[in-house]
mmCIF file of C-alpha atoms in Angstrom:
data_model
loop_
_atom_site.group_PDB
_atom_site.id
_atom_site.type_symbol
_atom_site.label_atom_id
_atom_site.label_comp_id
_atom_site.label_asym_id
_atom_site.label_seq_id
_atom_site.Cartn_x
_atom_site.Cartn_y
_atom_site.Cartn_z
ATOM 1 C CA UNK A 1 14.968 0.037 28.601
ATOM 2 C CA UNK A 2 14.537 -0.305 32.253
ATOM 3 C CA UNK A 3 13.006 3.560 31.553
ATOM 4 C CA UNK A 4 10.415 1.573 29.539
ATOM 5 C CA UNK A 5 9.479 -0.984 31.677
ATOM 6 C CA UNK A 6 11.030 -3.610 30.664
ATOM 7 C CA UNK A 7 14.922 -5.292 30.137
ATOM 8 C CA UNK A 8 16.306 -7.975 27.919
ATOM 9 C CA UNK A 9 18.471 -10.198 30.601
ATOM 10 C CA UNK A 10 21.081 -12.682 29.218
ATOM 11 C CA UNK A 11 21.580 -15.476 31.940
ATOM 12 C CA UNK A 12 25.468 -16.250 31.953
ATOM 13 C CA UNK A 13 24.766 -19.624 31.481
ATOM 14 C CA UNK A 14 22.381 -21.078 29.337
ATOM 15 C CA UNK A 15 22.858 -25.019 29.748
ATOM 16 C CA UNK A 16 19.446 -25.617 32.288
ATOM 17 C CA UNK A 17 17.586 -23.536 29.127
ATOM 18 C CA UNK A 18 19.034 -26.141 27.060
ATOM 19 C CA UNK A 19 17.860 -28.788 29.010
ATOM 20 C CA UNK A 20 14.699 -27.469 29.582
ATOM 21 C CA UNK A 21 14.307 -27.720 25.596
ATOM 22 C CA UNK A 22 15.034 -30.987 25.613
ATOM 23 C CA UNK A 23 12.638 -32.489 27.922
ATOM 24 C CA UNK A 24 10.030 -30.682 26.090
ATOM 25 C CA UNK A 25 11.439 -32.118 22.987
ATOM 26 C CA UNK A 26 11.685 -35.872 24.557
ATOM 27 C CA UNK A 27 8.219 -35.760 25.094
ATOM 28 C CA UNK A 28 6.767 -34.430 21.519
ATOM 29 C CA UNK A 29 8.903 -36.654 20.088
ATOM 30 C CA UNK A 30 10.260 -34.230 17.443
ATOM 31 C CA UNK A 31 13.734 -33.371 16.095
ATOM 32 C CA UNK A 32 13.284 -29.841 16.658
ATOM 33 C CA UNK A 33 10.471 -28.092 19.344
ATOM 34 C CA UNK A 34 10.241 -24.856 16.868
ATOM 35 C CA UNK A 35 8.461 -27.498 14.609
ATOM 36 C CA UNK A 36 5.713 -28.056 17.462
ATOM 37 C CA UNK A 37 2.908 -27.321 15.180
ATOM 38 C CA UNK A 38 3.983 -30.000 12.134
ATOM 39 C CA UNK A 39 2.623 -32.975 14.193
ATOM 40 C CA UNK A 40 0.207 -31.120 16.522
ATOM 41 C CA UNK A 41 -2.388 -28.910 14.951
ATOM 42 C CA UNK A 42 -5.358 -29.806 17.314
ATOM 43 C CA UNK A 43 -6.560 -28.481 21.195
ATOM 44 C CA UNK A 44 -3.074 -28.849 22.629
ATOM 45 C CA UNK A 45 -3.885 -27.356 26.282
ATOM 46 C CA UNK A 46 -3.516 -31.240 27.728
ATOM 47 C CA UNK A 47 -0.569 -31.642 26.881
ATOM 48 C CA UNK A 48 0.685 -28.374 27.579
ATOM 49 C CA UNK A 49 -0.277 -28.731 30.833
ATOM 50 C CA UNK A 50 1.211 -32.167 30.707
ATOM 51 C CA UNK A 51 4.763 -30.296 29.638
ATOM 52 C CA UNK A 52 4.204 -27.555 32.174
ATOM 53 C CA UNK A 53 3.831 -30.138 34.749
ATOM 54 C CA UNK A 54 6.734 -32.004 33.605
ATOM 55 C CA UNK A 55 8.978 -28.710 33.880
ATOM 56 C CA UNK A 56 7.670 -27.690 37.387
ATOM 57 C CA UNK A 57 8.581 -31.486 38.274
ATOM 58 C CA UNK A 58 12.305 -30.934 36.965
ATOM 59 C CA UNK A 59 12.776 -28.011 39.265
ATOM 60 C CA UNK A 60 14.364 -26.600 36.066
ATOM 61 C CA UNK A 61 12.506 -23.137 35.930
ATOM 62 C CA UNK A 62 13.515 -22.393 39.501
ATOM 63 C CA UNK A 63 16.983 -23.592 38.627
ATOM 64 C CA UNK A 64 17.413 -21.214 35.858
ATOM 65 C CA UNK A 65 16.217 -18.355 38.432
ATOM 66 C CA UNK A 66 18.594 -19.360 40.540
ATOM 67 C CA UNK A 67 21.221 -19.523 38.611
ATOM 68 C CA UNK A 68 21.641 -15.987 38.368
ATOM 69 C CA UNK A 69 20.249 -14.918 41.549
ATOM 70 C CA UNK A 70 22.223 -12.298 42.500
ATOM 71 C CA UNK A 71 20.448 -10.505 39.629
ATOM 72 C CA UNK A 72 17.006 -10.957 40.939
ATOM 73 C CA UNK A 73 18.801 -9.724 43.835
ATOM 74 C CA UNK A 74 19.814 -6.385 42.955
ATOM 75 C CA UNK A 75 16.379 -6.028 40.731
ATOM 76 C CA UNK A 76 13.375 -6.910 43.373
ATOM 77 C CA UNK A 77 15.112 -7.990 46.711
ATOM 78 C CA UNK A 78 17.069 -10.840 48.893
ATOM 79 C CA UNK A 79 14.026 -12.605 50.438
ATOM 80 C CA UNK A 80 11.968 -13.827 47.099
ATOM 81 C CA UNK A 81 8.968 -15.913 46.750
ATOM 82 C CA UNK A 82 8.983 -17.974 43.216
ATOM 83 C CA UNK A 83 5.598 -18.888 41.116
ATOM 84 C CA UNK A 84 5.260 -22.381 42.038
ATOM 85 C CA UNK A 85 3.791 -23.866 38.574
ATOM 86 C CA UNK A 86 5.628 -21.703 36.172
ATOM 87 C CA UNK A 87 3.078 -21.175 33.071
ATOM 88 C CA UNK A 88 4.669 -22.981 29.688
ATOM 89 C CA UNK A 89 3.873 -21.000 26.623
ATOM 90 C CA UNK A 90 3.158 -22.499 23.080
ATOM 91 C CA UNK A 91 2.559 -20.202 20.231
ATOM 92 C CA UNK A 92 1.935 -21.697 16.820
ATOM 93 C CA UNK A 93 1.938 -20.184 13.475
ATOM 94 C CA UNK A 94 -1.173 -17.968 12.831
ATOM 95 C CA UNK A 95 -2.603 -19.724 15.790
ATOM 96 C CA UNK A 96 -4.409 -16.790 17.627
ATOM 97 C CA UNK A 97 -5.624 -18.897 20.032
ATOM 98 C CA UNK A 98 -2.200 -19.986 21.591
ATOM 99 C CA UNK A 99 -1.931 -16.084 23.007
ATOM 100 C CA UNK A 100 -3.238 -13.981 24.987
ATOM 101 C CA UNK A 101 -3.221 -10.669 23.232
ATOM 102 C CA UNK A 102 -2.055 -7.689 24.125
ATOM 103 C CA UNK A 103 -3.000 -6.941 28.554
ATOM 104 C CA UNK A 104 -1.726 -5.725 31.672
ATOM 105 C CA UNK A 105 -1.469 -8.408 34.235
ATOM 106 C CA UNK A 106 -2.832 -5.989 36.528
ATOM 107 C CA UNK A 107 -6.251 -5.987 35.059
ATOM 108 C CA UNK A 108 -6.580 -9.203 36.431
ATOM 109 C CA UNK A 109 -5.322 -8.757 40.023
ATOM 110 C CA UNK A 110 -1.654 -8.727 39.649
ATOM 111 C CA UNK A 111 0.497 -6.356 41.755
ATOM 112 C CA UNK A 112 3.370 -4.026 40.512
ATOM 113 C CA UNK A 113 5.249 -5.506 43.254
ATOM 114 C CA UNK A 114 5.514 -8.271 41.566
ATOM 115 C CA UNK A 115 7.939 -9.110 38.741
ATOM 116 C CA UNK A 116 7.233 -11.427 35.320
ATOM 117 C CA UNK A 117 10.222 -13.300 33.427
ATOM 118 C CA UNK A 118 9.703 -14.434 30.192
ATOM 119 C CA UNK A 119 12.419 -16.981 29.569
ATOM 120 C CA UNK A 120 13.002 -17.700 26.039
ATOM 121 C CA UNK A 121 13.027 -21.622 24.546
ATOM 122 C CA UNK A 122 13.535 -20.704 20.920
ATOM 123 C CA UNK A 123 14.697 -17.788 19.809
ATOM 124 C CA UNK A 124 12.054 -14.911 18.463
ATOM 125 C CA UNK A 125 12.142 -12.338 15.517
ATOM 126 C CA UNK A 126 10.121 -9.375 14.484
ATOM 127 C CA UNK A 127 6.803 -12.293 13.271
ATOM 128 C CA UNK A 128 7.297 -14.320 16.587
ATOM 129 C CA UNK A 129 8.234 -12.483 19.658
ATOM 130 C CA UNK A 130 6.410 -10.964 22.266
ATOM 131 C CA UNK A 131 5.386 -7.486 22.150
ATOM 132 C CA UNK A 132 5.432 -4.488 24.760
ATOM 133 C CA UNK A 133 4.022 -0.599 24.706
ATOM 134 C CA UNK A 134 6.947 0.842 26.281
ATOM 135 C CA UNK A 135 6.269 3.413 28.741
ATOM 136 C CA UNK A 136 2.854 1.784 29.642
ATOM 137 C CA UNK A 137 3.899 0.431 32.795
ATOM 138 C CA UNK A 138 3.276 4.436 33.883
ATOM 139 C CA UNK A 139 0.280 4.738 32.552
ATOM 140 C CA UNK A 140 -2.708 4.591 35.264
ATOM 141 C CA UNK A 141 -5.613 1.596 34.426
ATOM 142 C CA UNK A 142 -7.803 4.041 32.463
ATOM 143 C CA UNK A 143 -5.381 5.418 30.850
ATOM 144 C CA UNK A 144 -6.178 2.553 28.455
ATOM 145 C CA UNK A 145 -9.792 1.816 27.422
ATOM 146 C CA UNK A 146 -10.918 -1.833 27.217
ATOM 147 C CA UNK A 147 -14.006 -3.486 26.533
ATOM 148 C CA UNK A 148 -14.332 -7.228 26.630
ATOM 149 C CA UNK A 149 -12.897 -10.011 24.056
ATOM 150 C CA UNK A 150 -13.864 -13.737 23.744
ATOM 151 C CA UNK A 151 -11.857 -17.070 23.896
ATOM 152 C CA UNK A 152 -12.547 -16.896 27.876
ATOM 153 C CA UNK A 153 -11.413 -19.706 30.195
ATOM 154 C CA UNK A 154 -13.665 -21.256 33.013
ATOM 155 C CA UNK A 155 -12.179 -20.722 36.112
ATOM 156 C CA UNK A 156 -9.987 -23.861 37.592
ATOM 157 C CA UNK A 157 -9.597 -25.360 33.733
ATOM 158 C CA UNK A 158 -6.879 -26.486 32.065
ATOM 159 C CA UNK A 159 -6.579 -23.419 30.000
ATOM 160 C CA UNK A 160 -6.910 -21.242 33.278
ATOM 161 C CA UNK A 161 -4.253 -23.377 35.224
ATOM 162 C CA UNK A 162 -2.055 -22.569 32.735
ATOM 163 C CA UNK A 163 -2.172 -18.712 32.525
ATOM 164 C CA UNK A 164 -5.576 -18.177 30.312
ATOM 165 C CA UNK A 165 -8.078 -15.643 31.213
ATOM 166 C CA UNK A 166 -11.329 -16.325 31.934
ATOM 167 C CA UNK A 167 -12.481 -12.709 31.851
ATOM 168 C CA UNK A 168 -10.358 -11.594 29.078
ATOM 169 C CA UNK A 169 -10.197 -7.731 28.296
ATOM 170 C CA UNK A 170 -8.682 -6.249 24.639
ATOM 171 C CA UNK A 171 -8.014 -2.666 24.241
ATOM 172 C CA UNK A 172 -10.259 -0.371 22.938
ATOM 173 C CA UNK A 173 -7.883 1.305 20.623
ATOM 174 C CA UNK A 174 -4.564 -0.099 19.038
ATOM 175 C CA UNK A 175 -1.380 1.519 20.875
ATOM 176 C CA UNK A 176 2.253 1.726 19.464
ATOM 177 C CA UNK A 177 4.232 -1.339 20.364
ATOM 178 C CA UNK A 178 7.616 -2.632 19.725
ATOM 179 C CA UNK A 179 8.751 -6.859 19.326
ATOM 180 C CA UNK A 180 11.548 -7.795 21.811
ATOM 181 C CA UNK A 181 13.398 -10.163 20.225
ATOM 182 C CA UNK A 182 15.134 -12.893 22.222
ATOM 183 C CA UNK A 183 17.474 -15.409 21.609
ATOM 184 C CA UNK A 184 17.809 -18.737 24.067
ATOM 185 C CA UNK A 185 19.398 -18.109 26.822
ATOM 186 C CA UNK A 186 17.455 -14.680 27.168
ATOM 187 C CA UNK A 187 14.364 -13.633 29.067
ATOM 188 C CA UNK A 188 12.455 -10.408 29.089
ATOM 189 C CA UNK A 189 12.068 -8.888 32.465
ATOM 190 C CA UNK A 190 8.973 -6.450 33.430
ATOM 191 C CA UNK A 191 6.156 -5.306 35.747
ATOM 192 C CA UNK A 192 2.805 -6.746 35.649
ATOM 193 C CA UNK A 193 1.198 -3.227 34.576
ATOM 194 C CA UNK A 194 3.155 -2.883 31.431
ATOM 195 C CA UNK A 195 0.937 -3.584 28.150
ATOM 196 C CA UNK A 196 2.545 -6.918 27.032
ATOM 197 C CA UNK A 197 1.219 -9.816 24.672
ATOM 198 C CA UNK A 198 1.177 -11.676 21.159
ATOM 199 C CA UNK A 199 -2.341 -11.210 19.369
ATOM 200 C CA UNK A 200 -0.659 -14.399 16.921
ATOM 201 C CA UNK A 201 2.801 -15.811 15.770
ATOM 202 C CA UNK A 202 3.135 -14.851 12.140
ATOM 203 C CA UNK A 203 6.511 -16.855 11.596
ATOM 204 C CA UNK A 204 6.864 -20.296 10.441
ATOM 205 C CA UNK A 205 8.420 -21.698 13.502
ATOM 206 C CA UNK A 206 6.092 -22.445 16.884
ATOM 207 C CA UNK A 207 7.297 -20.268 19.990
ATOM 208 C CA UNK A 208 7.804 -21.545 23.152
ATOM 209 C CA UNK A 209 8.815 -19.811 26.325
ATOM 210 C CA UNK A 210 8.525 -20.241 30.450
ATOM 211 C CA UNK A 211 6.672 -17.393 32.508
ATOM 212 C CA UNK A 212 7.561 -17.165 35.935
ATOM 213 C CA UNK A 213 6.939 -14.438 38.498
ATOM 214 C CA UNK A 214 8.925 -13.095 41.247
ATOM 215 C CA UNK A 215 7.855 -10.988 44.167
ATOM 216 C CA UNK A 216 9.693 -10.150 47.516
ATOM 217 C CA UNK A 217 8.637 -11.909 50.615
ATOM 218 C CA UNK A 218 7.391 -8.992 52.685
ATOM 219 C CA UNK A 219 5.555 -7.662 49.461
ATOM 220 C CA UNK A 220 1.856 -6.538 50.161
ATOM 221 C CA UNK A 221 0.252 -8.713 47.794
ATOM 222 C CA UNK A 222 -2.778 -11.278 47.720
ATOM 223 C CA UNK A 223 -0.719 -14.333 47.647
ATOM 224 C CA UNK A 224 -3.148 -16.857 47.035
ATOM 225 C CA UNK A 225 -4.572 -16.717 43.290
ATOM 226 C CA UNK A 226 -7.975 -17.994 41.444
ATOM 227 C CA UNK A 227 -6.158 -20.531 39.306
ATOM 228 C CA UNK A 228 -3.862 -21.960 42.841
ATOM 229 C CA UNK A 229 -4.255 -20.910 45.819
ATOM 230 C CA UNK A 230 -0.460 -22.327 46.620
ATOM 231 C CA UNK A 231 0.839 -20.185 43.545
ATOM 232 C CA UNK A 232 3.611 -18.902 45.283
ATOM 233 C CA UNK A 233 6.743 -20.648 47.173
#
């Protein structure tokens, strides 16, 4: 997999995910967060930045990271900077807009040297999960057409704080791609220039997840971003 560009990494202990999911949960105010989009079908980006807020104020993301550090270890390096304001994910049933599509981080300024996790809050199947051209991470920028798509995001709004494009980019042609499918407790591991996205959840339950990115300290990167300039820590 690694061959791919990606990996599926089980964290040995999934407890902080589990709390995680429940302060998400305390503040819907629903038995279960997969049924997110039973009592909220309208423009949810306030409160998701309200929940992504909440979760950067827990300290839970970087918990779970460093949890299992000696993994990030061995993978990018022993002197790490963190993404301060981890990006919260919501993905409701045949909701297009709650995704991104299919992209490469790198066509919007992201590095290789930098690393993305996708940590899993409810567990994904072939309709829900994210979805990856394997190999693509190899592939140089034109080796994939794109022209541009809509849905765009002003710069510095709440859409673009939380991980929206505001120049977004679609590929010209469709390319093979495969669903990862993650259970909690899981997260899916890989470079910014692999071909990664959801065009829409097509399963009955809303998908949530945690993005956070990783880089070594003595990377060569541009460290402040658009959306934050304090983006890393």
């Amino acid at each position: 997999m690694l061959d791919d560009g990606w990996q599926v990494h089980r964290f040995p202990d999934k407890s902080l995910i589990e709390d995680a999911r429940e302060l998400i949960r305390s503040k819907i105010k629903l038995a279960r967060i997969e049924d997110f989009h039973l009592g909220y079908s309208t423009d949810i980006l306030p409160l998701q930045y309200k929940l992504s807020s909440e979760l950067t104020r827990s300290g839970l993301v970087r918990a779970i990271v460093e949890s299992d550090k000696d993994f990030f270890f061995t993978l990018i390096g022993t002197e790490l900077h963190i993404q301060k304001f981890p990006y919260l994910r919501i993905a409701r049933p045949s909701r297009p807009e709650d995704n991104i599509g299919m992209h490469r981080d790198t066509w919007y300024g992201s590095s290789p040297h930098e690393i993305n996790v996708s940590i899993a809050l409810t567990a994904t199947d072939e309709k829900s999960a994210l979805r990856v051209v394997p190999g693509s991470h190899a592939k140089p920028e034109d080796f994939y057409p794109t022209t541009s798509r809509g849905n765009a995001h002003p710069k510095h709004s709440i859409g673009h704080q939380l991980g929206f494009l505001y120049a977004p980019k679609k590929l010209i042609e469709p390319v093979p791609d495969i669903a990862i499918h993650l259970e909690i407790g899981e997260a899916l591991v890989f470079g910014p220039s692999l071909i990664h996205g959801q065009e829409v959840n097509n399963s009955e339950s809303t998908r949530f997840s945690v993005d956070v990115r990783l880089v070594d300290s003595f990377a060569p990167i541009r460290w402040e971003r658009t959306a934050r300039s304090d983006y890393y820590e």
